[in-house]
């Protein structure tokens, strides 16, 4: 009991000792209008009011009211203030981990402007302080902290895979000098990977290697730290997020590369580009951009030549939430698609309005919520079906995984590809 | 100043001091320090957050709910007008018949909107699920204030009830959700700052 009280006190301190005005602003702003309901996939797919985004804000703000405000302390019934007890804690886990992909769609459409996904992440941080992160998600973080990558891929297995991919690259470009460089210092680019790539989707690594070859880029991969992901962002455990972010930061300095290119991974790119400088509390002395921006740069500067006739199938684009709505990379992927494929059809809605694939926010790692995750995926399946596309392109390996499951469950008959793959397919080698 | 005016004005001062505490607390805590490399323009994003992003065509909370959106706009307009009228009444400002007619009609529409919003909250299951007593009380108090304002606009003889209603509203305002009259602006600022820093706002090509 004392143990729970200590943990509870730590969680409440997150609310009672705000670092800036952002948290108390968003905790005091919701007016319970409920107009955010239709912006949330969970509500749309289930019509269950407990999934209304305002309810997710309410569970945190009601605790804030109870412990940090005059009204909540002395007239708790008036504002619906809540004790942080076992029941509330269970409700928090179910709603904040199990029913939110942190897609941020509700935030954009909130009538007031409450940053709902920020409040949900604060709630996750409270649960993290109480050691209440779902074990499935926490194990992914543990793997990254303990082994250096979230899939615990041994270095030998990683280098073997890359050696094989390098041979394939040499054959494909018909150049014995073509290479996938490892741990080279003073290159222009340090390229990162989502561990899903060496584990399950190695062709996306060869695709990017082919692009680098065509662009005559000076680049390297690191065997010490190549993992672009940071699942501690999803658990909102800042101490673990700092450990993971610090590793990539240190490796950039060790290899003395100019640019850190973040692989096609929505949350990974967000976590290192936008969150890591704040985890580490310093400005980075090197450039950090996403692979999407780099590909667009290569095309616009003429460093790679493309023939879009090589991509004739009807293709659509899925916008990863963390890259687009929360990361500002909105037009570059469209520019790439228009220069790379003959038949590009946008989803409705798309861009910053797009619906999540359903696998974000750590959902893919939390198997206990699989049924719910695939239920909300109906929305994405319908979006894809309406385009008539045969290929869904997405610059995010997490989304790739979820979209493949959607394809399988809803019998869409589509192929899922990354942007690098379709660019590599259209490249003309000179 | 008459006694009942003094009561309501004292309540107003208490309200002002309470909200000032919230305001200065926000100012003291300041904005989050962001160490990432900014790619957007805050000078265009923050105003966009208050203007362009509030365009009903850009928010599902508006364009999927036009009747509620319209009622909300009218209701809030009525509230602002009522607050302005409170000070005008305090200084015994008199209106022309035409202006009085316009005010009465405008407030009547606003009151109807407030009652409509209340009925919606009571009748819809999802809103009842979200609501706490504060939601109903706030709605009723503001609507009552507007009704008293309308009555006071018609006749000075209603001034006692009007000032009691105003005093109750002023005293309650800093306690519950009506604080959003202050926090709304802070929320829009933070959202504009956040999206602006990352180059997401102002939205360029996408709805």
Coordinates of C-alpha atoms in Angstrom, one line a residue:
Chain A
X1 CA 0.0 0.0 0.0
X2 CA 2.8 2.4 0.9
X3 CA 4.5 1.4 -2.3
X4 CA 1.4 2.5 -4.3
X5 CA 1.3 5.7 -2.4
X6 CA 4.9 6.5 -3.1
X7 CA 4.3 5.8 -6.8
X8 CA 1.1 7.8 -6.8
X9 CA 2.9 10.8 -5.2
X10 CA 5.5 10.6 -8.0
X11 CA 2.8 10.6 -10.6
X12 CA 0.9 13.5 -9.1
X13 CA 4.1 15.6 -8.9
X14 CA 4.1 15.6 -12.7
X15 CA 0.9 17.6 -12.5
X16 CA 1.6 19.6 -9.4
X17 CA 5.1 20.8 -10.4
X18 CA 4.8 21.8 -14.1
X19 CA 7.9 22.9 -15.8
X20 CA 6.1 25.4 -18.0
X21 CA 2.7 26.7 -18.7
X22 CA 1.8 24.2 -21.4
X23 CA 0.5 21.4 -19.2
X24 CA -1.7 23.5 -16.9
X25 CA -3.0 25.4 -19.9
X26 CA -4.2 22.2 -21.6
X27 CA -5.5 20.7 -18.3
X28 CA -7.7 23.8 -17.7
X29 CA -9.0 24.3 -21.2
X30 CA -11.3 21.4 -22.1
X31 CA -15.0 22.4 -22.0
X32 CA -16.4 18.9 -22.5
X33 CA -18.1 19.9 -25.8
X34 CA -17.5 16.4 -27.1
X35 CA -17.0 17.7 -30.7
X36 CA -13.6 15.9 -30.8
X37 CA -15.4 12.5 -30.9
X38 CA -15.7 12.2 -34.7
X39 CA -11.9 13.0 -35.1
X40 CA -11.0 9.8 -33.2
X41 CA -10.7 6.5 -34.9
X42 CA -11.6 4.6 -31.7
X43 CA -14.8 6.5 -31.3
X44 CA -15.7 6.3 -35.0
X45 CA -15.0 2.5 -35.1
X46 CA -16.8 1.6 -31.9
X47 CA -19.3 4.5 -31.2
X48 CA -18.3 4.0 -27.5
X49 CA -18.3 7.3 -25.6
X50 CA -15.5 6.2 -23.4
X51 CA -13.2 6.6 -26.4
X52 CA -14.0 10.3 -26.9
X53 CA -10.7 12.2 -26.8
X54 CA -12.1 14.6 -24.2
X55 CA -12.6 11.6 -21.9
X56 CA -8.9 10.8 -22.2
X57 CA -8.1 14.5 -21.3
X58 CA -10.7 14.4 -18.5
X59 CA -9.1 11.4 -16.7
X60 CA -5.9 13.4 -16.3
X61 CA -7.5 16.8 -15.7
X62 CA -9.8 15.3 -13.0
X63 CA -6.8 14.0 -11.1
X64 CA -5.2 17.4 -11.6
X65 CA -8.3 19.1 -10.3
X66 CA -8.4 16.7 -7.2
X67 CA -4.8 17.3 -6.1
X68 CA -3.8 20.7 -7.5
X69 CA -6.9 23.0 -7.5
X70 CA -9.0 24.7 -4.8
X71 CA -12.3 23.5 -6.3
X72 CA -11.1 20.0 -6.8
X73 CA -9.8 19.7 -3.3
X74 CA -12.8 21.1 -1.5
X75 CA -15.7 20.5 -3.9
X76 CA -14.6 17.4 -5.9
X77 CA -18.1 16.5 -7.0
X78 CA -18.5 19.9 -8.7
X79 CA -15.7 19.4 -11.3
X80 CA -15.8 15.6 -11.3
X81 CA -12.4 15.4 -9.6
X82 CA -10.9 12.0 -9.1
X83 CA -8.7 10.2 -6.7
X84 CA -5.7 8.5 -8.3
X85 CA -6.7 5.1 -7.0
X86 CA -6.5 1.5 -8.4
X87 CA -9.7 2.0 -10.3
X88 CA -8.6 5.3 -11.9
X89 CA -5.2 3.8 -12.7
X90 CA -6.7 0.8 -14.5
X91 CA -8.9 3.2 -16.5
X92 CA -5.9 5.3 -17.4
X93 CA -4.0 2.2 -18.7
X94 CA -7.0 1.1 -20.8
X95 CA -7.7 4.5 -22.3
X96 CA -4.2 6.1 -22.5
X97 CA -2.2 3.1 -23.6
X98 CA -5.0 0.9 -25.0
X99 CA -7.1 3.4 -26.9
X100 CA -4.9 6.1 -28.3
X101 CA -2.4 6.0 -31.1
X102 CA -1.2 9.5 -30.3
X103 CA -2.1 10.4 -33.8
X104 CA -3.0 14.0 -32.8
X105 CA -6.0 14.2 -35.1
X106 CA -8.2 15.2 -32.3
X107 CA -5.8 18.0 -31.2
X108 CA -6.0 19.6 -34.7
X109 CA -9.8 19.6 -34.6
X110 CA -10.4 20.5 -31.0
X111 CA -12.8 23.4 -30.8
X112 CA -10.6 25.0 -28.1
X113 CA -7.1 23.9 -29.1
X114 CA -6.4 21.4 -26.3
X115 CA -3.2 19.4 -27.2
X116 CA -4.9 16.1 -26.4
X117 CA -2.1 13.8 -27.4
X118 CA 0.3 15.9 -25.2
X119 CA -2.1 15.4 -22.3
X120 CA -2.3 11.6 -23.1
X121 CA 1.5 11.4 -23.1
X122 CA 1.5 13.2 -19.8
X123 CA -0.9 10.5 -18.5
X124 CA 1.4 7.8 -19.9
X125 CA 4.3 9.5 -18.1
X126 CA 2.3 9.3 -14.8
X127 CA 1.7 5.6 -15.4
X128 CA 5.4 5.2 -16.3
X129 CA 6.3 6.8 -12.9
X130 CA 4.0 4.2 -11.3
X131 CA 5.6 1.3 -13.2
X132 CA 2.3 0.7 -14.9
X133 CA 3.4 0.6 -18.6
X134 CA 2.0 -2.5 -20.3
X135 CA 4.7 -5.2 -20.1
X136 CA 4.6 -5.8 -23.8
X137 CA 5.4 -2.2 -24.7
X138 CA 8.0 -2.0 -21.9
X139 CA 9.8 -5.0 -23.2
X140 CA 10.4 -3.2 -26.5
X141 CA 12.0 -0.3 -24.6
X142 CA 14.0 -2.7 -22.4
X143 CA 15.4 -4.5 -25.5
X144 CA 16.5 -1.1 -26.9
X145 CA 18.1 0.0 -23.7
X146 CA 19.8 -3.3 -23.0
X147 CA 20.9 -4.4 -26.6
X148 CA 21.1 -1.1 -28.5
X149 CA 18.1 -2.0 -30.8
X150 CA 14.5 -2.7 -30.1
X151 CA 14.6 -6.1 -31.7
X152 CA 17.7 -7.3 -29.9
X153 CA 19.4 -8.1 -33.2
X154 CA 23.0 -9.3 -32.4
X155 CA 25.7 -7.3 -34.2
X156 CA 26.9 -10.4 -36.1
X157 CA 23.4 -11.1 -37.5
X158 CA 23.2 -7.4 -38.5
X159 CA 26.5 -7.3 -40.3
X160 CA 25.8 -10.7 -42.0
X161 CA 22.5 -9.3 -43.4
X162 CA 24.3 -6.2 -44.6
X163 CA 27.1 -8.2 -46.3
X164 CA 24.4 -10.2 -48.1
X165 CA 22.6 -7.0 -49.1
X166 CA 25.9 -5.5 -50.3
X167 CA 26.4 -8.5 -52.6
X168 CA 22.9 -8.0 -53.9
X169 CA 23.6 -4.3 -54.5
X170 CA 26.7 -5.0 -56.5
X171 CA 24.8 -7.4 -58.7
X172 CA 21.9 -5.1 -59.2
X173 CA 24.0 -2.0 -60.1
X174 CA 26.6 -4.2 -61.8
X175 CA 29.4 -2.5 -60.0
X176 CA 31.9 -4.4 -57.8
X177 CA 32.7 -1.2 -56.0
X178 CA 29.1 -0.6 -54.8
X179 CA 29.0 -0.8 -51.0
X180 CA 27.0 -0.5 -47.9
X181 CA 29.6 1.3 -45.7
X182 CA 29.8 0.5 -42.0
X183 CA 31.2 2.7 -39.3
X184 CA 33.0 5.0 -41.7
X185 CA 34.0 8.3 -40.1
X186 CA 33.7 11.8 -41.6
X187 CA 31.0 10.9 -44.1
X188 CA 28.3 13.4 -45.1
X189 CA 25.6 11.1 -43.9
X190 CA 25.0 8.7 -41.0
X191 CA 21.9 6.7 -42.1
X192 CA 19.7 5.1 -39.4
X193 CA 17.4 2.1 -39.7
X194 CA 14.3 0.8 -38.1
X195 CA 15.3 -2.6 -36.7
X196 CA 12.4 -4.1 -38.6
X197 CA 14.4 -3.5 -41.8
X198 CA 17.3 -5.8 -41.0
X199 CA 15.0 -8.3 -39.3
X200 CA 12.0 -8.5 -41.7
X201 CA 12.3 -6.0 -44.6
X202 CA 15.9 -6.0 -45.7
X203 CA 14.9 -4.9 -49.2
X204 CA 14.2 -1.4 -48.0
X205 CA 17.8 -1.2 -46.9
X206 CA 19.0 -2.2 -50.3
X207 CA 16.6 0.3 -51.9
X208 CA 18.1 3.1 -49.9
X209 CA 21.6 1.8 -50.6
X210 CA 20.8 1.9 -54.3
X211 CA 19.6 5.5 -54.0
X212 CA 22.8 6.5 -52.2
X213 CA 24.8 4.7 -54.9
X214 CA 22.9 6.6 -57.6
X215 CA 23.4 9.9 -55.8
X216 CA 27.1 9.2 -55.3
X217 CA 26.5 10.0 -51.7
X218 CA 29.2 9.8 -48.9
X219 CA 27.3 7.8 -46.3
X220 CA 27.6 5.1 -43.6
X221 CA 25.7 2.9 -41.3
X222 CA 26.7 2.3 -37.8
X223 CA 26.8 -1.1 -36.2
X224 CA 27.0 0.5 -32.7
X225 CA 23.8 2.6 -33.0
X226 CA 21.6 2.4 -36.1
X227 CA 18.1 2.1 -34.4
X228 CA 16.0 5.2 -35.3
X229 CA 13.2 4.1 -33.0
X230 CA 12.7 5.3 -29.5
X231 CA 9.8 3.4 -27.9
X232 CA 10.4 5.2 -24.6
X233 CA 8.7 8.1 -26.4
X234 CA 5.5 6.0 -26.4
X235 CA 5.9 5.0 -22.7
X236 CA 6.8 8.7 -21.9
X237 CA 9.6 7.4 -19.7
X238 CA 12.1 10.3 -20.1
X239 CA 15.0 8.6 -18.4
X240 CA 14.9 5.7 -20.9
X241 CA 14.2 8.0 -23.8
X242 CA 17.3 10.0 -22.9
X243 CA 19.5 6.8 -22.9
X244 CA 18.3 5.9 -26.4
X245 CA 18.6 9.4 -27.8
X246 CA 22.0 9.9 -26.2
X247 CA 23.4 6.9 -28.0
X248 CA 22.5 8.1 -31.5
X249 CA 23.7 11.6 -30.6
X250 CA 27.0 10.2 -29.4
X251 CA 27.4 8.0 -32.5
X252 CA 26.9 11.0 -34.7
X253 CA 29.7 12.7 -32.9
X254 CA 31.9 9.6 -32.9
X255 CA 31.6 9.1 -36.6
X256 CA 31.7 12.9 -37.2
X257 CA 29.0 12.8 -39.9
X258 CA 27.4 16.1 -41.1
X259 CA 23.9 14.9 -41.4
X260 CA 21.8 12.4 -39.5
X261 CA 19.3 10.9 -41.9
X262 CA 16.3 9.3 -40.1
X263 CA 15.0 6.2 -41.7
X264 CA 11.4 5.9 -42.8
X265 CA 9.9 5.7 -39.4
X266 CA 7.2 8.1 -38.2
X267 CA 7.8 8.0 -34.5
X268 CA 11.5 7.5 -34.8
X269 CA 12.0 10.6 -36.9
X270 CA 9.8 12.6 -34.5
X271 CA 11.6 11.2 -31.4
X272 CA 15.1 12.1 -32.6
X273 CA 14.4 15.2 -34.6
X274 CA 11.9 17.0 -32.4
X275 CA 12.0 15.3 -29.0
X276 CA 15.6 14.2 -28.5
X277 CA 17.0 17.8 -28.3
X278 CA 14.6 18.4 -25.5
X279 CA 15.3 15.1 -23.8
X280 CA 19.0 16.0 -23.9
X281 CA 18.4 19.7 -23.4
X282 CA 20.8 20.8 -26.1
X283 CA 20.8 22.0 -29.6
X284 CA 22.4 19.4 -31.9
X285 CA 25.6 20.5 -33.7
X286 CA 24.7 18.4 -36.8
X287 CA 21.7 18.4 -39.2
X288 CA 18.9 16.0 -38.6
X289 CA 16.4 15.4 -41.4
X290 CA 14.2 12.5 -42.6
X291 CA 14.9 10.1 -45.5
X292 CA 11.8 11.6 -47.1
X293 CA 13.3 15.0 -47.2
X294 CA 16.6 13.6 -48.5
X295 CA 14.9 11.7 -51.3
X296 CA 13.0 14.9 -52.3
X297 CA 16.3 16.8 -52.2
X298 CA 18.0 14.2 -54.5
X299 CA 15.2 14.4 -57.0
X300 CA 14.9 18.2 -57.1
X301 CA 18.6 18.7 -57.3
X302 CA 18.9 16.2 -60.1
X303 CA 21.3 14.0 -58.2
X304 CA 19.2 11.0 -59.1
X305 CA 17.4 10.4 -62.4
X306 CA 14.0 8.7 -62.4
X307 CA 11.7 7.1 -64.9
X308 CA 8.2 7.0 -63.5
X309 CA 7.1 4.6 -66.3
X310 CA 8.9 2.0 -64.3
X311 CA 6.2 2.4 -61.6
X312 CA 3.0 1.9 -63.6
X313 CA 0.6 0.5 -61.0
X314 CA -1.9 2.7 -59.3
X315 CA -0.4 3.9 -56.0
X316 CA -1.6 5.7 -53.0
X317 CA 0.2 7.3 -50.1
X318 CA -0.4 6.8 -46.4
X319 CA 0.8 9.7 -44.3
X320 CA 2.3 8.6 -41.0
X321 CA 1.0 10.8 -38.2
X322 CA 4.3 11.5 -36.5
X323 CA 6.0 12.5 -39.7
X324 CA 3.2 14.6 -41.2
X325 CA 0.7 16.0 -38.7
X326 CA 3.3 16.1 -35.9
X327 CA 6.5 16.4 -37.9
X328 CA 5.8 18.9 -40.7
X329 CA 7.0 16.7 -43.6
X330 CA 3.9 17.1 -45.7
X331 CA 4.7 18.0 -49.3
X332 CA 8.0 16.2 -49.9
X333 CA 6.5 12.7 -50.1
X334 CA 3.9 14.0 -52.6
X335 CA 6.7 15.6 -54.7
X336 CA 8.5 12.2 -54.7
X337 CA 5.3 10.3 -55.6
X338 CA 4.6 12.7 -58.5
X339 CA 8.1 12.2 -59.8
X340 CA 8.3 8.5 -59.3
X341 CA 5.0 6.9 -60.2
X342 CA 2.6 7.2 -63.2
X343 CA -0.7 6.8 -61.3
X344 CA -0.7 8.5 -57.9
X345 CA -4.1 8.7 -56.1
X346 CA -4.5 10.6 -52.8
X347 CA -6.5 9.1 -50.0
X348 CA -9.4 11.0 -48.6
X349 CA -8.6 12.6 -46.3
X350 CA -4.9 12.9 -46.6
X351 CA -1.9 15.0 -45.4
X352 CA -2.4 16.5 -41.9
X353 CA -6.0 15.3 -42.0
X354 CA -5.1 11.7 -42.6
X355 CA -6.3 8.9 -40.4
X356 CA -3.7 6.9 -38.5
X357 CA -3.1 3.3 -39.7
X358 CA -4.1 2.2 -36.2
X359 CA -0.6 0.9 -35.3
X360 CA 0.8 4.1 -33.9
X361 CA 1.4 5.1 -30.2
X362 CA 3.0 1.7 -29.5
X363 CA -0.2 -0.2 -30.4
X364 CA 1.7 -2.7 -32.6
X365 CA 3.9 -3.6 -29.6
X366 CA 0.9 -4.1 -27.2
X367 CA -0.6 -7.5 -28.3
X368 CA -3.2 -7.3 -25.6
X369 CA -5.0 -4.6 -27.6
X370 CA -4.7 -6.4 -31.0
X371 CA -8.5 -6.8 -31.4
X372 CA -9.1 -3.2 -30.8
X373 CA -6.3 -2.1 -33.0
X374 CA -7.6 -4.1 -36.0
X375 CA -11.2 -2.9 -35.3
X376 CA -10.2 0.7 -35.7
X377 CA -8.2 -0.3 -38.8
X378 CA -11.5 -0.6 -40.7
X379 CA -11.3 3.1 -41.3
X380 CA -7.9 2.9 -43.0
X381 CA -8.9 -0.2 -45.0
X382 CA -11.9 1.7 -46.3
X383 CA -9.7 4.7 -47.2
X384 CA -7.4 2.5 -49.2
X385 CA -10.2 0.6 -50.9
X386 CA -11.8 3.8 -52.1
X387 CA -8.5 4.8 -53.9
X388 CA -8.5 1.7 -56.1
X389 CA -4.8 1.6 -55.6
X390 CA -2.7 -1.6 -56.0
X391 CA 0.2 -0.3 -54.0
X392 CA 0.2 1.7 -50.7
X393 CA 3.3 3.7 -50.2
X394 CA 4.2 4.9 -46.7
X395 CA 7.4 6.3 -45.3
X396 CA 7.1 4.4 -42.0
X397 CA 8.0 0.8 -41.1
X398 CA 5.6 0.8 -38.3
X399 CA 2.8 1.8 -40.7
X400 CA 4.1 -0.8 -43.2
X401 CA 3.6 -3.5 -40.6
X402 CA 0.1 -2.4 -39.7
X403 CA -0.9 -1.9 -43.3
X404 CA 0.2 -5.4 -44.2
X405 CA -2.0 -6.7 -41.4
X406 CA -4.9 -4.5 -42.7
X407 CA -4.3 -5.9 -46.2
X408 CA -4.4 -9.4 -44.9
X409 CA -7.5 -9.0 -42.6
X410 CA -9.6 -6.9 -45.0
X411 CA -8.5 -8.7 -48.2
X412 CA -7.5 -5.5 -50.0
X413 CA -5.0 -7.2 -52.4
X414 CA -2.5 -4.4 -52.2
X415 CA 1.3 -4.3 -51.8
X416 CA 2.8 -2.1 -49.2
X417 CA 6.0 -0.3 -50.0
X418 CA 8.3 2.4 -48.6
X419 CA 9.1 5.5 -50.5
X420 CA 12.8 4.4 -50.9
X421 CA 11.6 1.2 -52.5
X422 CA 9.5 3.0 -55.2
X423 CA 12.3 5.5 -55.8
X424 CA 14.8 2.7 -56.2
X425 CA 12.4 1.0 -58.6
X426 CA 12.3 4.1 -60.8
X427 CA 16.0 5.0 -60.7
X428 CA 17.9 5.2 -63.9
X429 CA 21.6 4.4 -63.3
X430 CA 24.0 6.3 -65.5
Chain B
X1 CA -23.3 53.3 -7.2
X2 CA -26.3 51.5 -5.7
X3 CA -25.8 48.7 -3.2
X4 CA -26.6 45.8 -5.5
X5 CA -24.2 47.3 -8.1
X6 CA -21.6 47.4 -5.4
X7 CA -22.1 43.8 -4.7
X8 CA -21.8 42.7 -8.3
X9 CA -18.8 45.0 -8.9
X10 CA -17.1 43.5 -5.8
X11 CA -17.7 40.1 -7.3
X12 CA -16.3 41.3 -10.5
X13 CA -13.1 42.5 -8.8
X14 CA -12.8 39.1 -7.0
X15 CA -13.2 37.4 -10.4
X16 CA -10.6 39.7 -11.9
X17 CA -8.1 39.1 -9.2
X18 CA -8.6 35.3 -9.4
X19 CA -8.2 35.3 -13.2
X20 CA -5.1 37.5 -12.8
X21 CA -3.6 34.9 -10.6
X22 CA -4.1 32.3 -13.3
X23 CA -2.8 34.7 -15.9
X24 CA 0.4 35.7 -14.1
X25 CA 1.0 32.0 -13.1
X26 CA 1.0 31.2 -16.8
X27 CA 3.3 34.1 -17.6
X28 CA 5.6 33.1 -14.8
X29 CA 5.8 29.5 -15.9
X30 CA 6.5 30.6 -19.5
X31 CA 6.6 28.7 -22.7
X32 CA 8.4 25.4 -23.1
X33 CA 12.0 25.8 -24.1
X34 CA 12.5 23.9 -27.4
X35 CA 16.0 22.9 -28.3
X36 CA 15.1 21.3 -31.7
X37 CA 15.9 23.2 -34.9
X38 CA 12.9 25.3 -35.8
X39 CA 11.7 25.0 -39.4
X40 CA 8.6 27.1 -39.3
X41 CA 7.6 30.7 -38.6
X42 CA 6.1 31.4 -35.3
X43 CA 5.1 34.9 -36.3
X44 CA 2.7 33.5 -38.9
X45 CA 1.8 30.3 -37.0
X46 CA 0.6 31.9 -33.8
X47 CA -1.8 34.4 -35.4
X48 CA -2.9 31.5 -37.7
X49 CA -3.8 29.5 -34.6
X50 CA -6.2 32.2 -33.6
X51 CA -7.6 33.1 -37.0
X52 CA -7.0 30.7 -39.9
X53 CA -7.0 27.5 -37.9
X54 CA -10.4 28.6 -36.3
X55 CA -11.9 28.7 -39.8
X56 CA -15.0 26.4 -39.5
X57 CA -14.0 24.8 -42.8
X58 CA -10.7 23.6 -41.2
X59 CA -12.1 22.0 -38.1
X60 CA -14.2 18.9 -37.9
X61 CA -15.5 20.2 -34.6
X62 CA -17.1 22.9 -36.7
X63 CA -17.9 21.5 -40.1
X64 CA -19.3 18.2 -38.9
X65 CA -21.4 20.1 -36.3
X66 CA -22.7 23.3 -38.0
X67 CA -25.8 23.8 -35.8
X68 CA -23.7 23.4 -32.6
X69 CA -20.9 25.5 -34.0
X70 CA -23.4 28.3 -34.9
X71 CA -25.1 28.0 -31.5
X72 CA -21.7 28.2 -29.8
X73 CA -20.6 31.3 -31.8
X74 CA -23.9 33.1 -31.1
X75 CA -23.8 32.1 -27.4
X76 CA -20.3 33.3 -26.9
X77 CA -21.1 36.5 -28.8
X78 CA -24.0 37.0 -26.5
X79 CA -21.8 36.5 -23.5
X80 CA -19.3 39.1 -24.6
X81 CA -22.0 41.6 -25.3
X82 CA -23.5 40.9 -21.9
X83 CA -20.2 41.6 -20.2
X84 CA -19.8 44.9 -22.2
X85 CA -23.4 45.8 -21.2
X86 CA -22.6 45.2 -17.6
X87 CA -20.1 48.0 -17.6
X88 CA -22.3 50.2 -19.6
X89 CA -25.2 49.7 -17.1
X90 CA -22.7 50.4 -14.3
X91 CA -22.2 53.9 -15.8
X92 CA -25.9 54.3 -16.5
X93 CA -25.4 54.3 -20.2
X94 CA -28.6 54.7 -22.1
X95 CA -29.5 53.3 -25.5
X96 CA -31.5 54.5 -28.4
X97 CA -34.7 52.6 -29.1
X98 CA -33.2 51.0 -32.2
X99 CA -30.1 49.9 -30.4
X100 CA -32.2 48.5 -27.6
X101 CA -34.3 46.6 -30.1
X102 CA -31.1 45.1 -31.7
X103 CA -29.7 44.2 -28.3
X104 CA -32.9 42.5 -27.2
X105 CA -33.1 40.5 -30.4
X106 CA -29.5 39.5 -30.3
X107 CA -29.6 38.4 -26.7
X108 CA -32.8 36.5 -27.3
X109 CA -31.0 34.5 -30.1
X110 CA -28.0 34.0 -27.8
X111 CA -30.2 32.8 -24.9
X112 CA -32.0 30.4 -27.2
X113 CA -28.5 29.1 -28.3
X114 CA -27.5 28.6 -24.7
X115 CA -30.7 26.7 -23.9
X116 CA -30.1 24.6 -27.0
X117 CA -26.6 23.7 -25.9
X118 CA -27.9 22.8 -22.5
X119 CA -30.6 20.6 -23.9
X120 CA -28.0 18.9 -26.1
X121 CA -25.8 18.2 -23.1
X122 CA -28.8 16.8 -21.2
X123 CA -30.2 14.7 -24.0
X124 CA -27.2 13.2 -25.7
X125 CA -25.8 10.1 -24.0
X126 CA -22.2 10.8 -25.0
X127 CA -22.3 14.4 -23.6
X128 CA -23.9 13.2 -20.4
X129 CA -21.1 10.7 -20.0
X130 CA -18.5 13.5 -20.4
X131 CA -20.3 16.0 -18.2
X132 CA -19.8 16.9 -14.6
X133 CA -22.0 19.3 -12.5
X134 CA -19.7 22.2 -13.4
X135 CA -20.7 21.8 -17.1
X136 CA -24.4 22.2 -16.4
X137 CA -23.9 24.9 -13.8
X138 CA -21.6 27.0 -16.0
X139 CA -24.1 26.7 -18.9
X140 CA -27.0 27.7 -16.7
X141 CA -25.3 30.5 -15.0
X142 CA -24.1 32.1 -18.2
X143 CA -27.6 31.7 -19.8
X144 CA -29.2 33.2 -16.7
X145 CA -26.8 36.1 -16.8
X146 CA -27.8 36.7 -20.4
X147 CA -31.5 36.5 -19.5
X148 CA -31.0 39.0 -16.7
X149 CA -29.1 41.2 -19.1
X150 CA -31.9 41.1 -21.6
X151 CA -34.4 42.0 -18.8
X152 CA -32.2 44.8 -17.6
X153 CA -32.0 46.1 -21.2
X154 CA -35.8 46.2 -21.3
X155 CA -36.3 47.9 -17.9
X156 CA -34.2 49.3 -15.2
X157 CA -36.6 47.8 -12.7
X158 CA -34.9 44.5 -13.2
X159 CA -31.5 45.8 -12.0
X160 CA -31.5 44.0 -8.6
X161 CA -31.9 40.5 -10.1
X162 CA -29.6 41.4 -12.8
X163 CA -26.8 42.4 -10.4
X164 CA -27.3 39.4 -8.2
X165 CA -27.1 37.2 -11.3
X166 CA -23.9 39.0 -12.4
X167 CA -22.4 38.6 -9.0
X168 CA -23.0 34.9 -8.9
X169 CA -21.5 34.5 -12.4
X170 CA -18.4 36.5 -11.5
X171 CA -17.8 34.5 -8.3
X172 CA -18.3 31.2 -10.0
X173 CA -16.2 32.0 -13.1
X174 CA -12.7 31.3 -11.7
X175 CA -13.8 28.1 -10.1
X176 CA -14.8 25.8 -12.9
X177 CA -14.7 25.4 -16.7
X178 CA -15.5 29.0 -17.3
X179 CA -11.8 29.6 -16.7
X180 CA -11.5 28.7 -20.4
X181 CA -12.3 32.3 -21.0
X182 CA -8.6 32.8 -20.1
X183 CA -7.1 29.4 -20.9
X184 CA -8.6 29.3 -24.4
X185 CA -6.1 32.0 -25.5
X186 CA -3.2 30.2 -23.8
X187 CA -4.2 26.9 -25.5
X188 CA -4.3 28.6 -28.9
X189 CA -0.9 30.2 -28.3
X190 CA 0.7 26.9 -27.3
X191 CA -0.8 25.1 -30.2
X192 CA 0.3 27.8 -32.7
X193 CA 3.8 27.7 -31.1
X194 CA 4.0 23.9 -31.3
X195 CA 2.7 23.5 -34.9
X196 CA 4.5 26.6 -36.0
X197 CA 7.9 25.5 -34.7
X198 CA 7.6 22.3 -36.7
X199 CA 6.4 24.0 -39.9
X200 CA 3.0 22.4 -39.8
X201 CA 1.0 25.7 -39.4
X202 CA 0.1 27.8 -41.3
X203 CA -1.4 24.9 -43.4
X204 CA -0.4 25.4 -47.0
X205 CA -2.0 23.0 -49.4
X206 CA -4.1 20.7 -47.3
X207 CA -7.5 21.2 -45.8

